[in-house]
CSV table of C-alpha atoms in Angstrom, one decimal:
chain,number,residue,atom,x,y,z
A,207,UNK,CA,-78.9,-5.5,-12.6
A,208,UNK,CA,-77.9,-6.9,-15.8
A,209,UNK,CA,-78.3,-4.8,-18.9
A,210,UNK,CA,-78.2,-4.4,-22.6
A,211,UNK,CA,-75.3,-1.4,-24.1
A,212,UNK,CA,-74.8,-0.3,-27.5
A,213,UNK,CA,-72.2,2.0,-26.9
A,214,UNK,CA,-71.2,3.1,-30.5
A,215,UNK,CA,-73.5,4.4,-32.9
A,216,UNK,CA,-74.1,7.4,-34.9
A,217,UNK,CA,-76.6,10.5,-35.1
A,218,UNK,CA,-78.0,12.4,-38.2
A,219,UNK,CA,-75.4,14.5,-38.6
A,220,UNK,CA,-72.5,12.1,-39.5
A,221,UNK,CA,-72.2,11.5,-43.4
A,222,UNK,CA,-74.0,7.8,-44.8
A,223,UNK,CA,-76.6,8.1,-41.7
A,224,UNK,CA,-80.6,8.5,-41.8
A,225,UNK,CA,-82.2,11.5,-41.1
A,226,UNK,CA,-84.2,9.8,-38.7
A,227,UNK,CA,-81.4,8.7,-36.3
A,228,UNK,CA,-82.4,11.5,-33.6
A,229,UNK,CA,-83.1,11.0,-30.2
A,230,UNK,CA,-86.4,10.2,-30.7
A,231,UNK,CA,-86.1,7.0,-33.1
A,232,UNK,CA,-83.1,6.0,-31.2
A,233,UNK,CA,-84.6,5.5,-27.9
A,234,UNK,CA,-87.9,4.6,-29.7
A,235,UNK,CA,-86.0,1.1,-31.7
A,236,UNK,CA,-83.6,0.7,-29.1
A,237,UNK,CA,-85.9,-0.2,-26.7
A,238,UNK,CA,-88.1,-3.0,-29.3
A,239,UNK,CA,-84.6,-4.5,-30.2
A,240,UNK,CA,-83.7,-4.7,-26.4
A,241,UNK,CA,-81.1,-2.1,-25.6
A,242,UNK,CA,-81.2,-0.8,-22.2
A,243,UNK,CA,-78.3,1.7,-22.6
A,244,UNK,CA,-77.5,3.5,-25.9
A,245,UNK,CA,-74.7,5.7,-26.5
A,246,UNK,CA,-75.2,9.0,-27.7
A,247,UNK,CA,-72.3,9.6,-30.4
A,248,UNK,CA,-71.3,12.7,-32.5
A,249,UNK,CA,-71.5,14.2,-28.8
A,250,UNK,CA,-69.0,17.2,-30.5
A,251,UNK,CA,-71.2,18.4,-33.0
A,252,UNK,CA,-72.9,21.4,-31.8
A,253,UNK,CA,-76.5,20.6,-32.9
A,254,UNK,CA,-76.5,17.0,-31.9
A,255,UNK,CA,-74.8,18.4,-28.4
A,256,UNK,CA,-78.0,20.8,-27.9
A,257,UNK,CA,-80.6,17.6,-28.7
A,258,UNK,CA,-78.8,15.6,-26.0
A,259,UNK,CA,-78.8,18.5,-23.6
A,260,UNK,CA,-82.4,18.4,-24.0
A,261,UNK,CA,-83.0,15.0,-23.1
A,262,UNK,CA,-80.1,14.5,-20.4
A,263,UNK,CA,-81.9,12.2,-17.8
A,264,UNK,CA,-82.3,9.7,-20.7
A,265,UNK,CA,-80.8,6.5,-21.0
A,266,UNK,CA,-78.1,7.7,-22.9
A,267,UNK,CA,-74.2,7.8,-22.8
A,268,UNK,CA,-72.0,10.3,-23.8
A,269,UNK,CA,-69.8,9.5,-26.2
A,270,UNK,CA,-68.2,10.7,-30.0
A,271,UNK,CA,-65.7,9.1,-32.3
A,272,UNK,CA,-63.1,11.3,-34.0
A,273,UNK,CA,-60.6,10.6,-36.7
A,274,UNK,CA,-56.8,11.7,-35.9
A,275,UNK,CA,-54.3,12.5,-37.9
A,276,UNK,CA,-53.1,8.7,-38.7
A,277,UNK,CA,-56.7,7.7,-39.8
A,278,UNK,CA,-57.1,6.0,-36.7
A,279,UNK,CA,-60.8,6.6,-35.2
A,280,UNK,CA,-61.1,6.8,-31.4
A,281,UNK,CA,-64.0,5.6,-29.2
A,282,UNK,CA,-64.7,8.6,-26.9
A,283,UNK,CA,-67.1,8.4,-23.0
A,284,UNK,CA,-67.6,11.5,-21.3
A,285,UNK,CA,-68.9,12.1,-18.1
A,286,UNK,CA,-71.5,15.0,-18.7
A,287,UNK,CA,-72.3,18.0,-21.8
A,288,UNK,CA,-69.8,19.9,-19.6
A,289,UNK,CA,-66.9,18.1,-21.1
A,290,UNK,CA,-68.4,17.9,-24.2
A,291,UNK,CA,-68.3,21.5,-24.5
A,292,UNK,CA,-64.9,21.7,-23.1
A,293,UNK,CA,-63.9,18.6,-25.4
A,294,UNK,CA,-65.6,20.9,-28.5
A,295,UNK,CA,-63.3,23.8,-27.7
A,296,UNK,CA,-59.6,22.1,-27.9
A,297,UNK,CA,-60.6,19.8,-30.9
A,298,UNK,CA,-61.6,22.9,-32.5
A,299,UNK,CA,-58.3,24.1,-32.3
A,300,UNK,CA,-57.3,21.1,-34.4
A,301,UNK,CA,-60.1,20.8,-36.6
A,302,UNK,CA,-60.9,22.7,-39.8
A,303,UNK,CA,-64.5,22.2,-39.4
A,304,UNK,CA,-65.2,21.0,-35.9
A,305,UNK,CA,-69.2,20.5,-37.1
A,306,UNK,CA,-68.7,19.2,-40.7
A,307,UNK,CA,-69.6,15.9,-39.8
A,308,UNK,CA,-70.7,14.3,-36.8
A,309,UNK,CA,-67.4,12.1,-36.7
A,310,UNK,CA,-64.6,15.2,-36.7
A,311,UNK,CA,-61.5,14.8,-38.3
A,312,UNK,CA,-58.8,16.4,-35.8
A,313,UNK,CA,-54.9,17.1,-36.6
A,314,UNK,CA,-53.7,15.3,-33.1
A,315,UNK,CA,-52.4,11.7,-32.5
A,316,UNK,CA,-53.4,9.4,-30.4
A,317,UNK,CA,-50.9,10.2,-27.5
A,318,UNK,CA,-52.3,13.6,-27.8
A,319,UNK,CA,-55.9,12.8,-27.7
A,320,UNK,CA,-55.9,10.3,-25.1
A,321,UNK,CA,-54.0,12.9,-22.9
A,322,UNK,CA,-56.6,14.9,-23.7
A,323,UNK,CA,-59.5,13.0,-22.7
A,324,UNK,CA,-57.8,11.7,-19.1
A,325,UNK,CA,-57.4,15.0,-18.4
A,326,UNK,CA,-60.9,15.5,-18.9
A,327,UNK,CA,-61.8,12.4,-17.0
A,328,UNK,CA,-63.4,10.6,-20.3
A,329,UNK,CA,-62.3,7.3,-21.4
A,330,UNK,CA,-60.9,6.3,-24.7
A,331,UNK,CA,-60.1,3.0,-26.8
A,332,UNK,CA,-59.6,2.5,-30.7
A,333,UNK,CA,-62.9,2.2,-32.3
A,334,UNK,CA,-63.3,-1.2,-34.8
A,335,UNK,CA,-59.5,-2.1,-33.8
A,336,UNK,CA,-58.7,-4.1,-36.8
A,337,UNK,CA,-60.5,-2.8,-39.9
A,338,UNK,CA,-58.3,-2.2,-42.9
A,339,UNK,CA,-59.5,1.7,-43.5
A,340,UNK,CA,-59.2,3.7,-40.3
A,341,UNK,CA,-58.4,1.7,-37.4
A,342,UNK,CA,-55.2,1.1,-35.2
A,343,UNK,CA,-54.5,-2.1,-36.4
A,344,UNK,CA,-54.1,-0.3,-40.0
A,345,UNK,CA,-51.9,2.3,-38.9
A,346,UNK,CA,-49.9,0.8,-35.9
A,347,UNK,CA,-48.5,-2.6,-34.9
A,348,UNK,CA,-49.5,-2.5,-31.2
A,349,UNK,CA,-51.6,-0.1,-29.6
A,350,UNK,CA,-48.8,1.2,-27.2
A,351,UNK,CA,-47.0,2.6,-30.8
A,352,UNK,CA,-50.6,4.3,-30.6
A,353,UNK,CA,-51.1,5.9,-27.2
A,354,UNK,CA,-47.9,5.0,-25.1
A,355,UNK,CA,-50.0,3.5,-22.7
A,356,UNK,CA,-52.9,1.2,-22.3
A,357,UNK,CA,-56.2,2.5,-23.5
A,358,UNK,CA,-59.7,2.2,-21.6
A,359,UNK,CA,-61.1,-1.0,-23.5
A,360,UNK,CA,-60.9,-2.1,-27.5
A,361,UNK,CA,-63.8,-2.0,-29.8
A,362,UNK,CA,-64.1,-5.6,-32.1
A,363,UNK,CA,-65.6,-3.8,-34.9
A,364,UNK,CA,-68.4,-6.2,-36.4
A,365,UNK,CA,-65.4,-8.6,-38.5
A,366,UNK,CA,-63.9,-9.7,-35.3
A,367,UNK,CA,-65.0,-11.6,-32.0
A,368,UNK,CA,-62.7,-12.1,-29.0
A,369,UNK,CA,-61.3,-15.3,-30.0
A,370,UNK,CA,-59.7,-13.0,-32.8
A,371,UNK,CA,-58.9,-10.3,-30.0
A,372,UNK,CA,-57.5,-12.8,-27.7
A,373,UNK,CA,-55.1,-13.8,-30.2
A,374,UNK,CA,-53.1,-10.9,-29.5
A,375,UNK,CA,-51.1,-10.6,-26.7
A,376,UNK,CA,-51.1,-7.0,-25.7
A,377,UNK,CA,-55.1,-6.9,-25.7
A,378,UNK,CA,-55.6,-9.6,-23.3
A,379,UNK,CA,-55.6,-7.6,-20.1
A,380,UNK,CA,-58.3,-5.5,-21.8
A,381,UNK,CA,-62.1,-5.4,-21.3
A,382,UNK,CA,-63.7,-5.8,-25.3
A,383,UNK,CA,-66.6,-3.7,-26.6
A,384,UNK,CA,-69.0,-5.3,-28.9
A,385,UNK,CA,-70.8,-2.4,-30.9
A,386,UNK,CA,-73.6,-2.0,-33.9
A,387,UNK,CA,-71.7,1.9,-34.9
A,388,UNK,CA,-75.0,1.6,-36.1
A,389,UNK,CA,-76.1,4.7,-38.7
A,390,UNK,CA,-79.6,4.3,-39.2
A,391,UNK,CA,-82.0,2.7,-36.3
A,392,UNK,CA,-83.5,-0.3,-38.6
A,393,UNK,CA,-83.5,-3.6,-36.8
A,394,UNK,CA,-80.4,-4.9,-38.7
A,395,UNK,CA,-78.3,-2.0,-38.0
A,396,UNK,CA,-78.7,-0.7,-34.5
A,397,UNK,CA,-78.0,-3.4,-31.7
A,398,UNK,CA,-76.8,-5.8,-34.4
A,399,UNK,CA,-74.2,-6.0,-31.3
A,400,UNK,CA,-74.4,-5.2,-27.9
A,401,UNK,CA,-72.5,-5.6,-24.6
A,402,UNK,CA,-74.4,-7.0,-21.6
A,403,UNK,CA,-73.3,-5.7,-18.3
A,404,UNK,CA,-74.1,-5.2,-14.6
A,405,UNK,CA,-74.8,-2.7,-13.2
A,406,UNK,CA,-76.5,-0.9,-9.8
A,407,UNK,CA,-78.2,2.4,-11.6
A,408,UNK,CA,-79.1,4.2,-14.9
A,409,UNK,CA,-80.4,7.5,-14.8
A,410,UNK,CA,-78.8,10.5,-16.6
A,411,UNK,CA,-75.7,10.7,-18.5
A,412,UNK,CA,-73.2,11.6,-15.2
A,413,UNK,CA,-74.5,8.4,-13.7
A,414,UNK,CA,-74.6,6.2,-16.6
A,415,UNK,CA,-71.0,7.1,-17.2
A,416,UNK,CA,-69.9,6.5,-14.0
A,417,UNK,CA,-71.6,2.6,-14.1
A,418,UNK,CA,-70.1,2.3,-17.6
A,419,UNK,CA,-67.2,3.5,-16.0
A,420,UNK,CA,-67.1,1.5,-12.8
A,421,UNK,CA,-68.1,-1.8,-15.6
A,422,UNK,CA,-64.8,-1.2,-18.1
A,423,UNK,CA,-62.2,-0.5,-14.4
A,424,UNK,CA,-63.9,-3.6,-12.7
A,425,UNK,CA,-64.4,-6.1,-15.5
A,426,UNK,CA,-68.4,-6.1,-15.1
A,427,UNK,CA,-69.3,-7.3,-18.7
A,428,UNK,CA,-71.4,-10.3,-18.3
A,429,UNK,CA,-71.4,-10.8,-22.0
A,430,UNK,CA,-70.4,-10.0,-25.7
A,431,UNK,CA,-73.2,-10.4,-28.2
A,432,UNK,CA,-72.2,-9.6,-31.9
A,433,UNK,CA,-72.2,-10.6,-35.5
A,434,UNK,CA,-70.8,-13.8,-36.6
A,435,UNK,CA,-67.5,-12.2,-37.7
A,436,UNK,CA,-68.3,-14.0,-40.9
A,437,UNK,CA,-71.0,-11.0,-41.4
A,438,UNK,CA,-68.6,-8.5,-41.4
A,439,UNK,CA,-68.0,-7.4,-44.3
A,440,UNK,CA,-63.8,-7.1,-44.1
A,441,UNK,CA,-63.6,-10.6,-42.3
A,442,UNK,CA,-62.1,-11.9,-45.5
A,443,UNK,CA,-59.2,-10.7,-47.5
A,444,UNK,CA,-60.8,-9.6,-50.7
A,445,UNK,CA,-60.6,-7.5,-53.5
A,446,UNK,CA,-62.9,-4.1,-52.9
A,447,UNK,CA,-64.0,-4.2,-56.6
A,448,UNK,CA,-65.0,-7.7,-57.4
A,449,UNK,CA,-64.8,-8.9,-54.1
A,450,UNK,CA,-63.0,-12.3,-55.2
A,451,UNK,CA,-61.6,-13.5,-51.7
A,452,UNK,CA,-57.8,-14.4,-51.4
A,453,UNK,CA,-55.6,-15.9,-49.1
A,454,UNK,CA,-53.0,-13.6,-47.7
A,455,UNK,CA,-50.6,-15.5,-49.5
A,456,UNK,CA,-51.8,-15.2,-52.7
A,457,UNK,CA,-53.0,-11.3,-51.6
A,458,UNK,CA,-49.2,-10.3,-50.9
A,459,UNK,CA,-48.0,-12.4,-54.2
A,460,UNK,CA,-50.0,-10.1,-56.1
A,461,UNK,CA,-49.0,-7.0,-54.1
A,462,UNK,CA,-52.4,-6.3,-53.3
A,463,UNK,CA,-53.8,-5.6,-56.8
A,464,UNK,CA,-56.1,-8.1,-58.0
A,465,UNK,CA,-55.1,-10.1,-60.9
A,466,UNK,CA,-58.8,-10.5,-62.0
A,467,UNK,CA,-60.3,-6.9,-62.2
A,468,UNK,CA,-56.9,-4.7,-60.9
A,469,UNK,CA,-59.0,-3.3,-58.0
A,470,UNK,CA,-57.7,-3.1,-54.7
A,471,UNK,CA,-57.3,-6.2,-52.4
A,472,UNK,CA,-57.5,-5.3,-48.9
A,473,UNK,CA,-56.8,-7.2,-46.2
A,474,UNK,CA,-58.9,-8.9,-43.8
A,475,UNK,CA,-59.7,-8.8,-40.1
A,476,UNK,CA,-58.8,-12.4,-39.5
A,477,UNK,CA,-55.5,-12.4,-41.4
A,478,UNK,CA,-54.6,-9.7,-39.6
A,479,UNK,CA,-55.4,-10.8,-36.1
A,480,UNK,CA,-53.4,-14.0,-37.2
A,481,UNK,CA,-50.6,-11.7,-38.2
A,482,UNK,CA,-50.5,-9.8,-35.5
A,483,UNK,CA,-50.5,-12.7,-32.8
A,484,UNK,CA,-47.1,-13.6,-31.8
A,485,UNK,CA,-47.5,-17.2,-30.2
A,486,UNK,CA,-50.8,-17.7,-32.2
A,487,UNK,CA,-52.9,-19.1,-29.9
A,488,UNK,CA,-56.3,-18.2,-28.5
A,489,UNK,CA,-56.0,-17.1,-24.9
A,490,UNK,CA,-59.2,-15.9,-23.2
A,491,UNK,CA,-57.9,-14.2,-19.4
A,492,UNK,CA,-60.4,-15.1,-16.8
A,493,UNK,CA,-62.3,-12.5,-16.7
A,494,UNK,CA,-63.2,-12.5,-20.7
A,495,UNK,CA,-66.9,-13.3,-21.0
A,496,UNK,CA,-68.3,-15.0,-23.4
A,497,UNK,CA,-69.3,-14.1,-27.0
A,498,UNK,CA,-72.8,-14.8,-28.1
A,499,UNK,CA,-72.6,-14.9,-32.0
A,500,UNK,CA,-76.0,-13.1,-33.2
A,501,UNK,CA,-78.0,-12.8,-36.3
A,502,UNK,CA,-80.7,-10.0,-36.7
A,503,UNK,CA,-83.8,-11.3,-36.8
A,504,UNK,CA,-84.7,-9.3,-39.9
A,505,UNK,CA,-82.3,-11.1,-41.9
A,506,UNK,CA,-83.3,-14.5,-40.6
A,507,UNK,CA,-86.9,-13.7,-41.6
A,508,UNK,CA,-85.5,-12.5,-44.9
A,509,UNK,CA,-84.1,-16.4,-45.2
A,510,UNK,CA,-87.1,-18.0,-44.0
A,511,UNK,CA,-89.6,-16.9,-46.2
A,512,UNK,CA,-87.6,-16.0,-49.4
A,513,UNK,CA,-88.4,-11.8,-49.4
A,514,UNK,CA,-85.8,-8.8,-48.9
A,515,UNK,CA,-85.0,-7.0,-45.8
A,516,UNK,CA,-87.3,-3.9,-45.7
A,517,UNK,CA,-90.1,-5.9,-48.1
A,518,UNK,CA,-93.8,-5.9,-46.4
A,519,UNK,CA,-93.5,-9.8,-45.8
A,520,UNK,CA,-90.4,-9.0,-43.6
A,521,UNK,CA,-91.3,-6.1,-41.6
A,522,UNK,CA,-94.9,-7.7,-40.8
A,523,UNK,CA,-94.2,-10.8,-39.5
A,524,UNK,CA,-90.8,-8.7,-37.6
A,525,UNK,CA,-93.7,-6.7,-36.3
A,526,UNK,CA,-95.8,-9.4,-35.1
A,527,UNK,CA,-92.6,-11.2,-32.9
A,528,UNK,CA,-92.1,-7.8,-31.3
A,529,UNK,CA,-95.4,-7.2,-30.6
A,530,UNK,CA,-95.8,-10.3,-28.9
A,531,UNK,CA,-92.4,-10.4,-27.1
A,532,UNK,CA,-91.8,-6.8,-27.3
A,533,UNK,CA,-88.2,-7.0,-28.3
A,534,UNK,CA,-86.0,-9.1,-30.4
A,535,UNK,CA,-82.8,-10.3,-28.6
A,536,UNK,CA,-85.3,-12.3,-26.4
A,537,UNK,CA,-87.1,-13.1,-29.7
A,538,UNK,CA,-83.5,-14.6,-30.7
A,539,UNK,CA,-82.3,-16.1,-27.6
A,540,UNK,CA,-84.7,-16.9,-24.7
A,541,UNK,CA,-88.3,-17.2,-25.8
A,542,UNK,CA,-89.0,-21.2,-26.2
A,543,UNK,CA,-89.2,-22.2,-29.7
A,544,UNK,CA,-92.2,-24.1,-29.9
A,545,UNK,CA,-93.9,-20.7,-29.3
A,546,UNK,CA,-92.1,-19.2,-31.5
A,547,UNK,CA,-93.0,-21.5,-34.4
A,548,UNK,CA,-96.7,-20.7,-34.2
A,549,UNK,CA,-96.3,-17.3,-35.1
A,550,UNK,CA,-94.3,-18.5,-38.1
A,551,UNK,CA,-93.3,-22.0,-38.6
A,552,UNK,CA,-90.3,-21.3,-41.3
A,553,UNK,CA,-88.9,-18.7,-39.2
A,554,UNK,CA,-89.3,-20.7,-35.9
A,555,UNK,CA,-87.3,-23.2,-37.8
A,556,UNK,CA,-84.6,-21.0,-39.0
A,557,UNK,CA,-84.5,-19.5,-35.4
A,558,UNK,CA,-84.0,-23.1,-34.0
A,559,UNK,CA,-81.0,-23.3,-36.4
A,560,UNK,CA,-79.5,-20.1,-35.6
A,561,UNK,CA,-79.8,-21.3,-31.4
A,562,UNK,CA,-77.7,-24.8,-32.7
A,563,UNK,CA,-75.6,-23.2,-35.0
A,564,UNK,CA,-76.7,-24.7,-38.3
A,565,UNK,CA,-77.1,-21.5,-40.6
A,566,UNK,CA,-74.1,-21.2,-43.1
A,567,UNK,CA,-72.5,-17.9,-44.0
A,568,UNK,CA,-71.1,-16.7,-46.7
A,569,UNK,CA,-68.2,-15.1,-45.3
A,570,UNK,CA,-67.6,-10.9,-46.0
A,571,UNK,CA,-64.9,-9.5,-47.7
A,572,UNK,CA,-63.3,-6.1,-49.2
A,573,UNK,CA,-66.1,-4.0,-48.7
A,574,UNK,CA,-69.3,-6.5,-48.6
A,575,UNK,CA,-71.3,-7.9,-46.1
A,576,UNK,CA,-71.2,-11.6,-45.3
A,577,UNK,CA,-74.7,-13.1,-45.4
A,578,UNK,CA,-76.5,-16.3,-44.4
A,579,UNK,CA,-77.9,-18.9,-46.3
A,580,UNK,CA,-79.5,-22.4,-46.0
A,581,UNK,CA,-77.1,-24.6,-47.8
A,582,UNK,CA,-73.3,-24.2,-47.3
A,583,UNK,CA,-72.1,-21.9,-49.7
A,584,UNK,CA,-69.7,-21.3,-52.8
A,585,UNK,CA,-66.8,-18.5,-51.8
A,586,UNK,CA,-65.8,-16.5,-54.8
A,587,UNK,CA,-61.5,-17.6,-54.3
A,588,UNK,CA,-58.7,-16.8,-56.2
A,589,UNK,CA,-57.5,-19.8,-55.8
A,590,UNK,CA,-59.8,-22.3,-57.2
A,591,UNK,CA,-58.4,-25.4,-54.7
A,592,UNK,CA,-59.5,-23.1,-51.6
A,593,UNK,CA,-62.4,-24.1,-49.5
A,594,UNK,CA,-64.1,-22.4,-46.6
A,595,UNK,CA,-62.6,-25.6,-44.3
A,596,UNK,CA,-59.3,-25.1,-45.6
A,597,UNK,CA,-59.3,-21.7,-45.5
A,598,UNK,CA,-60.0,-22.0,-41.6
A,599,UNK,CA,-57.4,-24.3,-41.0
């Protein structure tokens, strides 16, 4: 059977998240937005570990993200709470405060951690591969600098799709992830990018690890659905202060500070994709599947009628699409339009665009969110002669 994964997201207990992402809410919204399989994460944190425990035979994966020593966060499976208490007791070893935050800072490196987790029987890949913070693409020119050997699978992170991944040489015998690491379980936020894959079972966490397992050795994603990388909000090179946009040119001329407010300028996914490619082209192996570019249905209400996300108008007529189709991907993708208009003629419109690909974006950047408009937009540059089309090309 063919199912719905977000396999990165977050509970209460990491810093920035809501209070209400327990098991509860999680389940609860990840069922209305369409998930079939949701991962568990901060699986190391002692409380969150005794809330899964609880609710086992869920439909729930195993899984934590951790910080090494290099700033580079991991993406972590495990097969059962067994290993997540062994897991617990040897990062604690390395830890100063193995339950500070739900995503643990630990003093190892990557060839030590993924040791770690093999011997365990977990799978490992770099979490949001190419963000300019705390990724492996920030700290290390190829993954294999990294781990000394090849990982389970890459995270995209939400700036990146696998035309960008696919660019790179060394990551095109690897099965991508597409992930919300969702902190809060709003509409926008969690499933804002899921994997589709096949599957025989889900059940409890040993078998769901074991399909997710058999799906990453076997190359059983059907799909990648995810932001438009546009969305993400460190597609763009950009200054993190004023968020001016640059070219990478005209970023490394100024040595990274920017010349109009002296904040930092750091450097986006797509330059850095492009810099780390070698013969530059896009090469998708055979088994890549395809990547469905996605737009949360909040935020195309939000365009439609002229309201915020989170404003009565939004939620309402959100509330009205789920409770007629029951979740939103379908809402997005499959239901037939002319339907869809009755409920709501302007977003039935806007929907029909999204489908042909007809709703600009203004691109993200140094810290902020890309975000969708109706008429092609005006990119804060630098350089006053750069355009979004020449930018591209």
């Amino acid at each position: 059977m063919i199912i719905n994964a977000d396999l990165h997201i977050h509970s209460k207990y990491s810093k920035g998240t809501s209070k209400y992402m327990d098991i509860e809410h999680i389940l609860k919204y990840g069922s209305i937005k369409g998930l079939d399989l949701i991962a568990t994460g901060d699986c190391l944190h002692e409380k969150w570990l005794e809330e899964i425990e609880k609710n086992s035979n869920k439909p729930l994966l195993l899984s934590t993200e951790v910080e090494d020593r290099h700033r580079v966060h991991h993406l972590i499976f495990l097969p059962s709470t067994n290993q997540a208490h062994d897991l617990r007791n040897i990062f604690s070893k390395h830890a100063k405060n193995i339950d500070a935050d739900g995503r643990p800072r630990i003093s190892l490196n990557g060839m030590e951690i993924i040791d770690i987790i093999r011997e365990l029987g977990g799978l490992i890949g770099p979490a949001h591969a190419f963000t300019p913070w705390t990724s492996i693409y920030k700290s290390f020119t190829s993954i294999y600098n990294c781990y000394a050997r090849k990982p389970d699978f890459i995270e995209l992170g939400l700036s990146a799709d696998t035309d960008m991944a696919d660019m790179v040489e060394e990551l095109r015998d690897l099965p991508f992830l597409s992930n919300s690491d969702a902190h809060s379980f709003y509409s926008h936020r969690l499933g804002r990018e899921f994997n589709q894959m096949e599957v025989n079972e889900l059940s409890g966490l040993e078998t769901n690890f074991e399909e997710v397992k058999k799906v990453l050795k076997n190359n059983k994603i059907v799909a990648n659905y995810g932001l438009d990388p546009n969305l993400g909000k460190y597609h763009l090179t950009a200054c993190t202060r004023c968020f001016t946009r640059f070219q990478l040119k005209d970023a490394e001329e100024n040595k990274f500070k920017c010349p109009e407010c002296k904040g930092i300028i750091k450097k986006g996914v797509f330059d850095r994709t492009k810099q780390l490619s070698k013969d530059g082209k896009i090469v998708h192996p055979n088994f890549r599947p395809k990547y469905h570019k996605i737009i949360p249905l909040a935020e195309i209400i939000s365009l439609s009628i002229g309201k915020n996300i989170g404003t009565k108008s939004v939620d309402l007529i959100w509330e009205q699409y789920i409770g007629r189709y029951n979740n939103e991907i379908d809402v997005l993708i499959n239901e037939d339009i002319l339907e869809i208009k009755k409920i709501n003629e302007k977003v039935g419109n806007m929907i029909e665009l999204f489908r042909k690909g007809k709703i600009y974006i203004y691109p993200g950047g140094g810290g902020e969110y890309g975000h969708i408009s109706k008429i092609m937009p005006t990119v804060k540059w630098f350089h006053p002669k750069v355009t979004l089309d020449s930018w591209v090309k």
